[in-house]
Amino acid sequence: MVSITKDATFKNYINNEWKESDSTKVLESISPMNKSEVVGHIQNSTLEDLDKAVQAAHNAKENWRKIGQHARGQILFKVANILESRIDDIAETMTREMGKTLPEAKGETARGVAILRYYAGEGVRKNGDVIPSSDNEALMFTKRVPIGVVGIVTPWNFPVAIPVWKLAPALVYGNTVVFKPATEAAVTAAKVIECFSEAGFPEGVLNFITGSGSIVGQGIIEHPQVNAITFTGSEAVGKVVSKSAAERGIKSQVEMGGKNPVIVAKDADLDKSVEAVISGAFRSTGQKCTATSKVIVEAAIYEAFKEKLVQETEKITVGNSLNEGIWMGPCASESQFNTVKSYIEIGKEEGAQLITGGEVLQGKEYDNGFYITPTIFANAKLDMRIVQEEIFGPVIALIEVADIQEAIQAANNTKYGLSASIFTSNIGSFLKFADEIEAGLVRINAESAGVELQAPFGGMKGSGVGSREQGEAAQEFYTEFKTILIKG
Ligand code: NAP
Ligand code: MG
């Protein structure tokens, strides 16, 4: 087992061996709670390293397919047990590396275990259907088969859950993989891969390679022996993935950003809607793709909602996520921190009213971390950049509307369509919202963030292209059909 110590150097995992990059160079992963703390080093890999990883996956695919779904599921159960035994260490690494609070990091790692068990169970579930043939003496059926080598590229915001919800279905359905995590969370990802490596996959089935997005990430996307690509991350890179996959005629699944609305109707439960907006907007420092970022409030309840929201938001404790009692940690990286600060300035310039937060927390007790207090803008208008663009930080914009119809229009006034919520006690509004809202995840009296592993996950419009992730829906992406006819 690779040592689990702070500031260790993590290697690539290619053809069942931990290997240094040919470049002999490493990248640093630093803590957003103290930029002088190096959490670990990872390989700064080259295209030659990547080629070895893809070759290994390519050479392994025939045998892995032949092993069968049941046997593949059994190995995933082992990975789940190993990951479960390391929740504390992996969660602490995640907190140090990207700043999510320790309880959230533990919850996410436990979710990774549950996802593994779900897909391990797929080992014994059906992978096809019998379809009546027009010939009574023939048996016609479908069988799902693997695609081949799947390239996996992930972001830093869920460093355990996102890799696991791609790796586990890819593997159980019989694909081999080449996985590149986000550089900013690659140490956590390496620790997840240690769990996989100890479970006993055949050589070459699972390959892990770190390095820059523009070299290794782009290289995976363009490699001729990669047969499908699953990507989660920014819109800019997602578009490159879709385009490149389309040009090569291969499958791709791209999950991108969001600008997730919450509507608060005049008949909403005030306390519950305030609690849900705070949790949806500020947990994980607003860095969830499903985070609440615009709150659309009916005029009749606007002032009361605003007052209560500010009052509760000001109770949030911000600081080092390893400390007990801290509710919200830092932005995950310096670039994210700078982005959030710039949007706060943009909001002010655009004429939105900053009613709380927007402060950078500095000084000795904050160790040069990337801390910003939870920020609320009131009187926001639909054409403002803070209402249209994804900020990916602890910032929300309040928009006042006359009625539910206007609220739904305001909610849909975005290029994104990932998650959307409404708080109301009116059944007519439930139904209207469920029918008219343009979002892959539709939530009624529940916060915008929150995903269940057994249900389809993904967005409409600019938030996602390709079939859904998670639950049974994942099978669509990771398999192809054979339609088989047998005549006696
Ligand atoms: P990002 O910059 O797009 O990076 C995502 C991954 O792509 C990283 O592994 C990155 O590597 C890699 N990459 C960068 N440039 C690449 C290129 N030219 N070709 C191939 N790969 C490349 O996104 P991020 O900043 O990590 O994540 C934040 C974004 O992810 C937000 O926009 C958020 O909404 C989105 N997100 C969406 C979902 C969802 O399910 N819809 C979930 C979580 C996050 P490096 O790290 O080495 O640059
Ligand atoms: Mg970091």
PDB file of C-alpha atoms and ligand atoms in Angstrom, residues 28-32 37 39 96-99 183-185 332-333 370, ligand 2:
ATOM      1  CA  GLU A  28       2.005  20.206  -5.935  1.00  0.00           C
ATOM      2  CA  SER A  29      -1.456  19.970  -4.492  1.00  0.00           C
ATOM      3  CA  ILE A  30      -1.883  22.710  -1.924  1.00  0.00           C
ATOM      4  CA  SER A  31      -4.407  23.336   0.796  1.00  0.00           C
ATOM      5  CA  PRO A  32      -6.894  26.182   0.312  1.00  0.00           C
ATOM      6  CA  GLU A  37       0.670  23.577   3.181  1.00  0.00           C
ATOM      7  CA  VAL A  39      -1.044  18.196   0.784  1.00  0.00           C
ATOM      8  CA  ARG A  96      -7.083  19.422   3.505  1.00  0.00           C
ATOM      9  CA  GLU A  97      -6.891  19.336  -0.261  1.00  0.00           C
ATOM     10  CA  MET A  98     -10.054  21.179  -1.336  1.00  0.00           C
ATOM     11  CA  GLY A  99     -11.497  22.647   1.844  1.00  0.00           C
ATOM     12  CA  THR A 183      -5.154  18.367 -10.419  1.00  0.00           C
ATOM     13  CA  GLU A 184      -6.533  20.284  -7.451  1.00  0.00           C
ATOM     14  CA  ALA A 185      -7.958  17.106  -5.908  1.00  0.00           C
ATOM     15  CA  ALA A 332     -11.163  25.362  -3.078  1.00  0.00           C
ATOM     16  CA  SER A 333      -8.324  27.159  -4.847  1.00  0.00           C
ATOM     17  CA  PHE A 370      -9.156  31.489   0.610  1.00  0.00           C
TER      18      PHE A 370
HETATM   19 MG    MG B   2      -5.872  22.144  -3.339  1.00  0.00          MG
END
